[in-house]
Short mmCIF file of C-alpha atoms and ligand atoms in Angstrom, two decimals:
data_model
loop_
_atom_site.label_atom_id
_atom_site.label_comp_id
_atom_site.label_asym_id
_atom_site.label_seq_id
_atom_site.Cartn_x
_atom_site.Cartn_y
_atom_site.Cartn_z
CA MET A 1 36.21 -31.18 -22.84
CA ILE A 2 32.75 -30.34 -21.55
CA THR A 3 30.15 -32.80 -22.76
CA GLY A 4 26.58 -31.75 -23.54
CA ASP A 5 25.35 -32.98 -20.17
CA ALA A 6 28.15 -31.30 -18.28
CA ALA A 7 27.50 -28.00 -20.03
CA TYR A 8 23.81 -28.32 -19.19
CA ILE A 9 24.53 -29.04 -15.53
CA LYS A 10 26.96 -26.13 -15.41
CA ARG A 11 24.28 -23.84 -16.79
CA ILE A 12 21.69 -25.07 -14.25
CA ASN A 13 24.15 -24.61 -11.39
CA ARG A 14 25.05 -21.16 -12.64
CA SER A 15 21.42 -20.07 -12.57
CA LEU A 16 20.91 -21.58 -9.08
CA ILE A 17 23.91 -19.62 -7.84
CA ILE A 18 22.88 -16.32 -9.42
CA LYS A 19 19.32 -16.64 -8.09
CA GLU A 20 20.53 -17.41 -4.57
CA ILE A 21 22.93 -14.46 -4.60
CA ILE A 22 20.13 -12.15 -5.76
CA ASN A 23 17.74 -13.54 -3.10
CA SER A 24 20.30 -13.14 -0.34
CA GLY A 25 21.56 -9.73 -1.38
CA MET A 26 24.94 -10.72 0.05
CA ILE A 27 26.23 -14.18 0.83
CA SER A 28 29.56 -15.90 1.56
CA ARG A 29 30.82 -18.79 -0.56
CA ALA A 30 30.27 -21.20 2.34
CA GLU A 31 26.67 -20.08 2.90
CA LEU A 32 26.06 -20.19 -0.84
CA ALA A 33 27.32 -23.78 -1.10
CA LYS A 34 24.95 -24.78 1.69
CA ALA A 35 21.97 -22.87 0.28
CA VAL A 36 22.17 -24.36 -3.22
CA ASP A 37 23.50 -27.74 -2.08
CA LEU A 38 26.62 -27.72 -4.25
CA THR A 39 30.22 -28.50 -3.32
CA ARG A 40 32.63 -25.74 -2.31
CA ALA A 41 34.74 -26.63 -5.35
CA THR A 42 31.81 -26.14 -7.75
CA ILE A 43 30.95 -22.85 -6.08
CA SER A 44 34.58 -21.71 -6.38
CA VAL A 45 34.76 -22.40 -10.11
CA GLN A 46 31.36 -20.86 -10.88
CA VAL A 47 32.01 -17.77 -8.76
CA ALA A 48 35.36 -17.26 -10.44
CA ASP A 49 33.63 -17.41 -13.84
CA LEU A 50 30.95 -14.94 -12.75
CA MET A 51 33.59 -12.58 -11.33
CA GLU A 52 35.39 -12.83 -14.66
CA GLU A 53 32.14 -11.87 -16.37
CA ASN A 54 31.90 -8.84 -14.08
CA LEU A 55 28.57 -10.08 -12.72
CA LEU A 56 29.65 -10.49 -9.10
CA ILE A 57 31.47 -8.30 -6.64
CA GLU A 58 33.19 -9.22 -3.41
CA THR A 59 32.78 -7.22 -0.22
CA HIS A 60 35.19 -7.71 2.67
CA LEU A 61 33.10 -7.40 5.80
CA GLU A 62 34.57 -5.84 8.91
CA HIS A 63 33.84 -7.67 12.11
CA ASN A 64 35.18 -7.55 15.60
CA ALA A 65 35.38 -11.24 16.38
CA VAL A 66 38.72 -12.94 16.12
CA GLY A 67 39.11 -14.81 12.86
CA ARG A 68 38.91 -14.22 9.18
CA LYS A 69 36.84 -11.42 7.80
CA PRO A 70 34.10 -13.02 5.71
CA ILE A 71 34.12 -12.22 2.02
CA MET A 72 30.61 -11.65 0.79
CA LEU A 73 29.36 -12.00 -2.77
CA SER A 74 26.69 -9.88 -4.38
CA LEU A 75 25.44 -9.23 -7.88
CA GLN A 76 27.16 -6.39 -9.69
CA ALA A 77 23.86 -4.59 -10.25
CA GLU A 78 25.40 -1.85 -12.38
CA ALA A 79 27.19 -4.24 -14.74
CA GLY A 80 24.41 -3.50 -17.22
CA TYR A 81 20.96 -2.05 -17.61
CA ALA A 82 17.63 -3.47 -18.73
CA ILE A 83 14.86 -1.59 -20.52
CA GLY A 84 11.14 -2.29 -20.31
CA ILE A 85 8.77 -0.47 -22.66
CA ASP A 86 4.99 -0.32 -22.52
CA VAL A 87 3.37 0.84 -25.77
CA ASP A 88 -0.03 1.92 -24.45
CA ARG A 89 -2.88 3.80 -26.05
CA TYR A 90 -1.88 7.41 -25.45
CA HIS A 91 1.71 7.14 -24.30
CA ILE A 92 4.80 4.98 -24.28
CA THR A 93 6.44 4.30 -20.93
CA PHE A 94 10.16 3.52 -20.81
CA LEU A 95 11.73 2.06 -17.68
CA VAL A 96 15.49 1.61 -17.31
CA THR A 97 16.64 -0.54 -14.39
CA ASP A 98 19.87 -2.01 -13.17
CA LEU A 99 20.27 -5.80 -13.01
CA LEU A 100 18.43 -5.92 -9.68
CA GLY A 101 15.41 -4.10 -11.06
CA LYS A 102 16.27 -0.77 -9.42
CA ASN A 103 14.51 2.03 -11.26
CA LEU A 104 17.08 4.38 -12.77
CA THR A 105 14.75 6.36 -14.96
CA THR A 106 11.14 6.28 -16.09
CA ASP A 107 10.18 8.33 -19.12
CA VAL A 108 6.67 8.72 -20.47
CA VAL A 109 6.35 9.91 -24.05
CA PRO A 110 2.86 10.90 -25.20
CA ILE A 111 1.74 9.63 -28.60
CA GLN A 112 -0.75 11.54 -30.68
CA THR A 113 -0.68 9.20 -33.61
CA THR A 114 -1.30 5.57 -34.42
CA GLN A 115 1.09 5.69 -37.39
CA TYR A 116 3.58 2.84 -37.27
CA ALA A 117 6.53 4.73 -38.77
CA HIS A 118 6.10 7.59 -36.31
CA ILE A 119 5.87 5.38 -33.22
CA LEU A 120 8.79 3.28 -34.48
CA SER A 121 10.94 6.41 -34.73
CA ILE A 122 9.99 7.46 -31.16
CA LEU A 123 11.09 4.04 -29.92
CA ILE A 124 14.36 4.04 -31.85
CA ASN A 125 15.28 7.61 -30.86
CA GLN A 126 14.62 6.98 -27.20
CA LEU A 127 16.58 3.71 -27.24
CA LYS A 128 19.53 5.41 -28.94
CA GLN A 129 19.54 8.02 -26.18
CA TYR A 130 19.63 5.30 -23.53
CA GLU A 131 22.42 3.49 -25.38
CA GLN A 132 24.54 6.64 -25.08
CA ARG A 133 23.48 7.55 -21.57
CA PHE A 134 24.07 4.09 -20.09
CA ASN A 135 27.25 3.14 -21.93
CA ASP A 136 29.51 3.62 -18.89
CA SER A 137 28.83 0.12 -17.54
CA TYR A 138 30.56 -3.14 -18.52
CA TYR A 139 27.63 -4.44 -20.61
CA GLY A 140 25.68 -1.24 -21.31
CA ILE A 141 22.06 -1.97 -22.22
CA VAL A 142 21.64 -5.75 -21.91
CA GLY A 143 18.19 -6.09 -23.45
CA VAL A 144 14.90 -4.42 -24.31
CA VAL A 145 11.49 -5.99 -23.82
CA ILE A 146 8.53 -4.24 -25.42
CA ALA A 147 5.01 -4.81 -24.07
CA ILE A 148 2.31 -4.88 -26.70
CA HIS A 149 -1.40 -4.50 -25.89
CA GLY A 150 -2.46 -6.89 -28.57
CA LEU A 151 -1.81 -10.23 -30.21
CA VAL A 152 1.84 -11.26 -30.39
CA SER A 153 2.69 -14.50 -32.16
CA ASN A 154 5.07 -17.06 -30.69
CA ASN A 155 7.79 -15.81 -33.05
CA GLU A 156 7.40 -12.29 -31.60
CA ARG A 157 5.60 -10.76 -34.55
CA ILE A 158 2.81 -8.33 -33.81
CA VAL A 159 -0.35 -9.76 -35.35
CA TYR A 160 -2.83 -7.12 -34.26
CA ILE A 161 -3.00 -4.17 -31.88
CA PRO A 162 -6.62 -2.94 -31.65
CA HIS A 163 -5.96 0.57 -30.26
CA LEU A 164 -3.27 1.33 -32.86
CA ASP A 165 -4.93 -0.68 -35.63
CA TRP A 166 -1.61 -2.29 -36.52
CA HIS A 167 -1.72 -5.56 -38.41
CA HIS A 168 1.25 -7.87 -38.97
CA VAL A 169 4.19 -5.62 -38.19
CA ALA A 170 7.75 -6.76 -37.50
CA LEU A 171 8.54 -4.26 -34.74
CA LYS A 172 11.31 -6.43 -33.31
CA ASP A 173 13.21 -6.57 -36.62
CA ASP A 174 12.58 -2.90 -37.38
CA ILE A 175 14.08 -1.83 -34.05
CA ALA A 176 16.89 -4.38 -34.10
CA ALA A 177 18.01 -2.91 -37.43
CA HIS A 178 18.83 0.36 -35.65
CA ILE A 179 20.21 -0.59 -32.26
CA ASN A 180 22.82 -3.07 -31.20
CA VAL A 181 20.92 -4.61 -28.29
CA PRO A 182 18.70 -7.74 -28.05
CA VAL A 183 15.04 -6.77 -28.51
CA TYR A 184 12.07 -8.91 -27.47
CA ILE A 185 8.33 -8.44 -27.96
CA GLU A 186 5.79 -9.78 -25.47
CA ASN A 187 2.11 -9.41 -24.74
CA ASN A 188 1.37 -6.89 -21.97
CA ALA A 189 -0.83 -9.23 -19.90
CA ASN A 190 1.96 -11.82 -19.76
CA LEU A 191 4.40 -9.17 -18.57
CA THR A 192 1.95 -8.00 -15.92
CA ALA A 193 1.72 -11.59 -14.64
CA LEU A 194 5.51 -11.84 -14.69
CA ALA A 195 5.89 -8.64 -12.63
CA GLU A 196 3.50 -10.02 -10.01
CA ARG A 197 5.57 -13.19 -9.84
CA VAL A 198 8.96 -11.44 -9.83
CA TYR A 199 8.21 -8.57 -7.45
CA THR A 200 5.42 -9.79 -5.16
CA HIS A 201 4.51 -13.48 -5.25
CA HIS A 202 7.91 -15.14 -5.09
CA ASN A 203 6.77 -18.55 -3.99
CA THR A 204 4.53 -19.61 -6.82
CA ASP A 205 4.88 -21.16 -10.24
CA ASN A 206 1.16 -20.94 -11.02
CA LEU A 207 -0.13 -17.41 -11.15
CA LEU A 208 -2.91 -15.71 -13.06
CA SER A 209 -3.08 -11.96 -13.27
CA MET A 210 -6.10 -10.15 -14.59
CA THR A 211 -6.54 -6.48 -15.34
CA PHE A 212 -9.95 -4.89 -15.77
CA TYR A 213 -9.13 -1.43 -17.13
CA SER A 214 -10.16 -0.66 -20.74
CA GLY A 215 -10.59 -4.33 -21.52
CA ILE A 216 -9.70 -7.52 -19.72
CA GLY A 217 -6.15 -8.84 -19.86
CA LEU A 218 -5.22 -12.28 -18.60
CA GLY A 219 -1.60 -13.23 -18.08
CA LEU A 220 -0.89 -16.86 -17.32
CA ILE A 221 2.16 -18.34 -15.68
CA LEU A 222 1.66 -22.09 -15.46
CA ASN A 223 4.32 -24.38 -14.03
CA GLY A 224 6.76 -21.46 -14.09
CA LYS A 225 6.27 -20.58 -17.76
CA PHE A 226 4.06 -18.23 -19.75
CA TYR A 227 1.12 -20.05 -21.20
CA LYS A 228 0.62 -18.57 -24.67
CA GLY A 229 -1.38 -21.14 -26.59
CA HIS A 230 -0.57 -22.72 -29.95
CA ASP A 231 -0.11 -19.43 -31.81
CA GLY A 232 0.54 -17.13 -28.88
CA TYR A 233 -2.97 -15.77 -28.50
CA ALA A 234 -4.17 -17.47 -25.30
CA GLY A 235 -5.77 -15.44 -22.55
CA GLU A 236 -8.36 -13.43 -24.51
CA THR A 237 -10.87 -13.97 -21.73
CA GLY A 238 -12.40 -10.50 -22.12
CA HIS A 239 -14.26 -12.06 -25.04
CA MET A 240 -15.52 -15.06 -23.12
CA ILE A 241 -19.31 -14.94 -23.42
CA ILE A 242 -20.89 -14.65 -20.00
CA MET A 243 -24.30 -13.33 -21.15
CA PRO A 244 -25.98 -15.12 -24.08
CA ASP A 245 -27.48 -12.50 -26.42
CA GLY A 246 -25.99 -9.79 -24.21
CA LEU A 247 -24.40 -6.47 -25.11
CA PRO A 248 -22.77 -6.35 -28.56
CA CYS A 249 -18.96 -6.34 -28.61
CA LYS A 250 -16.51 -5.06 -31.25
CA CYS A 251 -15.23 -8.64 -31.64
CA GLY A 252 -18.50 -9.57 -33.36
CA ASN A 253 -20.08 -11.53 -30.51
CA LYS A 254 -22.60 -10.53 -27.90
CA GLY A 255 -22.32 -10.73 -24.13
CA CYS A 256 -18.50 -10.66 -23.84
CA TRP A 257 -17.13 -10.49 -20.29
CA GLU A 258 -15.40 -7.14 -20.79
CA LYS A 259 -18.72 -5.49 -21.69
CA TYR A 260 -19.72 -6.18 -18.06
CA ALA A 261 -16.55 -6.24 -16.02
CA SER A 262 -14.13 -3.51 -17.07
CA ASP A 263 -13.54 -0.03 -15.69
CA THR A 264 -14.34 1.48 -19.08
CA THR A 265 -17.78 -0.15 -19.18
CA ILE A 266 -18.59 0.95 -15.63
CA LEU A 267 -17.39 4.51 -16.29
CA GLU A 268 -19.62 4.64 -19.39
CA GLN A 269 -22.64 3.31 -17.51
CA ILE A 270 -22.22 5.79 -14.68
CA ALA A 271 -21.64 8.69 -17.09
CA HIS A 272 -24.90 7.67 -18.77
CA ILE A 273 -27.00 7.71 -15.58
CA LYS A 274 -25.34 10.95 -14.44
CA GLN A 275 -25.97 12.45 -17.89
CA LEU A 276 -22.34 13.53 -18.16
CA PRO A 277 -20.07 13.17 -21.20
CA SER A 278 -17.58 11.20 -19.09
CA VAL A 279 -16.68 10.43 -15.49
CA ASN A 280 -13.48 9.23 -13.83
CA THR A 281 -12.66 6.75 -11.09
CA GLU A 282 -12.11 9.50 -8.48
CA GLN A 283 -15.65 10.81 -9.09
CA ILE A 284 -17.01 7.30 -8.61
CA GLY A 285 -15.14 7.13 -5.31
CA GLN A 286 -16.78 10.39 -4.27
CA TRP A 287 -20.29 9.19 -5.17
CA LEU A 288 -19.68 5.95 -3.30
CA ALA A 289 -18.51 7.89 -0.24
CA GLU A 290 -21.75 9.89 -0.42
CA GLY A 291 -23.74 6.63 -0.52
CA ASP A 292 -25.11 7.18 -4.05
CA SER A 293 -27.39 4.16 -4.46
CA GLU A 294 -27.39 4.12 -8.30
CA VAL A 295 -23.59 4.16 -8.46
CA LEU A 296 -23.42 1.58 -5.69
CA HIS A 297 -25.73 -0.72 -7.63
CA ILE A 298 -23.65 -0.49 -10.82
CA VAL A 299 -20.43 -1.13 -8.90
CA ASP A 300 -22.02 -4.09 -7.09
CA ARG A 301 -22.88 -5.58 -10.48
CA PHE A 302 -19.26 -5.01 -11.58
CA PHE A 303 -18.05 -7.12 -8.63
CA TYR A 304 -20.67 -9.73 -9.46
CA TYR A 305 -19.58 -10.02 -13.10
CA VAL A 306 -15.86 -10.01 -12.21
CA SER A 307 -16.60 -12.93 -9.88
CA ILE A 308 -18.53 -14.87 -12.53
CA GLY A 309 -15.65 -14.73 -15.00
CA LEU A 310 -13.06 -15.49 -12.34
CA ASN A 311 -15.05 -18.53 -11.26
CA ASN A 312 -14.86 -19.87 -14.82
CA ILE A 313 -11.16 -19.17 -15.22
CA ILE A 314 -10.20 -20.63 -11.84
CA ASN A 315 -12.09 -23.78 -12.78
CA ILE A 316 -10.06 -24.11 -15.97
CA TYR A 317 -6.59 -23.47 -14.54
CA ASN A 318 -6.63 -24.29 -10.81
CA PRO A 319 -4.12 -21.47 -10.16
CA ASP A 320 -2.15 -21.04 -6.96
CA VAL A 321 -2.26 -17.23 -6.91
CA VAL A 322 -4.75 -14.93 -8.63
CA VAL A 323 -3.89 -11.22 -8.82
CA ILE A 324 -6.48 -8.76 -10.08
CA ASP A 325 -6.23 -5.08 -10.83
CA SER A 326 -8.41 -2.15 -11.91
CA GLY A 327 -9.04 1.44 -10.86
CA ILE A 328 -12.47 0.57 -9.43
CA LEU A 329 -11.10 -2.38 -7.45
CA HIS A 330 -8.61 -0.01 -5.81
CA LEU A 331 -11.52 2.11 -4.50
CA PHE A 332 -12.40 -0.76 -2.16
CA PRO A 333 -9.95 -1.78 0.59
CA ASP A 334 -12.00 -4.99 0.94
CA ALA A 335 -12.13 -5.68 -2.83
CA SER A 336 -10.52 -9.13 -2.60
CA THR A 337 -12.95 -10.22 0.15
CA ARG A 338 -15.88 -8.93 -1.88
CA ILE A 339 -14.76 -11.11 -4.77
CA THR A 340 -13.85 -14.23 -2.81
CA SER A 341 -17.17 -14.12 -0.98
CA GLN A 342 -18.82 -14.52 -4.39
CA LEU A 343 -16.68 -17.48 -5.44
CA HIS A 344 -18.95 -20.12 -3.95
CA SER A 345 -18.11 -23.19 -5.97
CA LYS A 346 -16.88 -26.20 -4.03
CA ILE A 347 -15.06 -27.24 -7.18
CA SER A 348 -12.93 -24.21 -7.98
CA HIS A 349 -9.58 -24.18 -6.21
CA TYR A 350 -6.95 -21.49 -5.73
CA ARG A 351 -4.81 -20.55 -2.74
CA GLU A 352 -4.77 -16.77 -2.76
CA LEU A 353 -6.64 -13.98 -4.50
CA SER A 354 -5.27 -10.48 -4.06
CA ILE A 355 -5.41 -7.00 -5.53
CA SER A 356 -2.25 -5.93 -7.33
CA LYS A 357 0.13 -3.79 -5.31
CA LEU A 358 2.02 -2.85 -8.48
CA GLY A 359 -0.94 -1.39 -10.38
CA LYS A 360 -0.53 -0.06 -13.89
CA LYS A 361 3.27 0.06 -13.75
CA SER A 362 3.35 -3.75 -13.47
CA CYS A 363 3.57 -4.12 -17.25
CA VAL A 364 6.75 -2.11 -17.67
CA LEU A 365 8.24 -3.68 -14.51
CA GLY A 366 7.58 -7.12 -15.98
CA ALA A 367 9.20 -6.04 -19.24
CA SER A 368 12.46 -4.92 -17.62
CA ALA A 369 12.48 -8.01 -15.36
CA LEU A 370 12.18 -10.26 -18.43
CA ALA A 371 15.10 -8.44 -20.07
CA ILE A 372 17.16 -9.16 -16.93
CA GLN A 373 16.08 -12.82 -16.94
CA TYR A 374 17.09 -13.25 -20.57
CA PHE A 375 20.45 -11.61 -20.01
CA LEU A 376 21.30 -13.62 -16.90
CA ASP A 377 19.85 -16.77 -18.51
CA LEU A 378 17.45 -17.46 -15.64
CA GLN A 379 14.13 -19.30 -15.81
CA ASP A 380 12.79 -17.11 -13.02
CA ILE A 381 14.01 -14.37 -10.75
CA ASN A 382 12.87 -12.76 -7.48
CA LEU A 383 13.44 -9.03 -7.17
CA PRO A 384 12.61 -6.70 -4.30
CA ILE A 385 9.87 -4.11 -4.81
CA GLN A 386 11.57 -0.77 -5.21
CA GLY A 387 10.45 2.25 -3.22
CA GLU A 388 8.88 5.06 -5.17
ZN1 ZN B 1 -15.98 -9.56 -27.58
#
């Protein structure tokens, strides 16, 4: 009989073993035992269980030296498939990966409506197609994580999505009623932070990721876990007031950070001075290359305001890694230096500040990675960045 403690230890050991096999790509039982500091007997039993579950495969290596051919273990990446979904403003992105995060298909479906029933049917139809298309594996689709650009409560109910004007909808239940796969709902900024942790910054348990596109999104991983706040609404730093009596914001306050430090705000300001209906990031890059002093001034102020908010947030959380992302930041190869040179405080502490290498696809990558984590029952996972 397995007691509660024994079952718990078995589960912990199982996750150690799976993580080490994923990190190594391929590893022998002997090397595995050494790497995770468990006995050969424990490794034997656990590996046998995982083979039984079709999660591991053995490869018999050829080698020329005299002696036994080593038998290597690796994760059976095609035992099942994970789906990440990003429900954005004008389109929904679907990413299907294998259990090692390898991109099998990315589909982008435009949405011309904000109507809940319509978007729900797009999601269900697409998921049903994937269920059929990926049913040749042992587990089929192992889980679906949906990124929501809005407030998600701790019990995975959508409280509010500003760009769709959805209030209190049970998307998880409505989808789960139609497909036979576990469905999870998570805030997009949290998933962006997770992707940075899973795909890029493997050696940290304290990571903040911030995006400065249409608004400001803050995803927090503290001590290896999402920090969501009491109700699930933590991280709304775009509405931190950095300018008393400043520009009015749709939230009802004045002087919110995102009115000063988001791509959208900068694009609007530059369109205004250029007397154009709208401008895009590429045009800004062109004006900067031409040395346009007005554009340069506005962009300098953007860096200044980004730094002010970051200073405040770093002081609150003392993160290890800070990852930031926006279209304008990507125009500057020295963007991280420009920011760090404006973080003067002797008090604020962080180890590394960098610009995201994943960019806008980080959200959907984080979503599929979380589906893999849930399926494999892992607290965290390191996956290699996939080539385009
Ligand atoms: Zn606001």
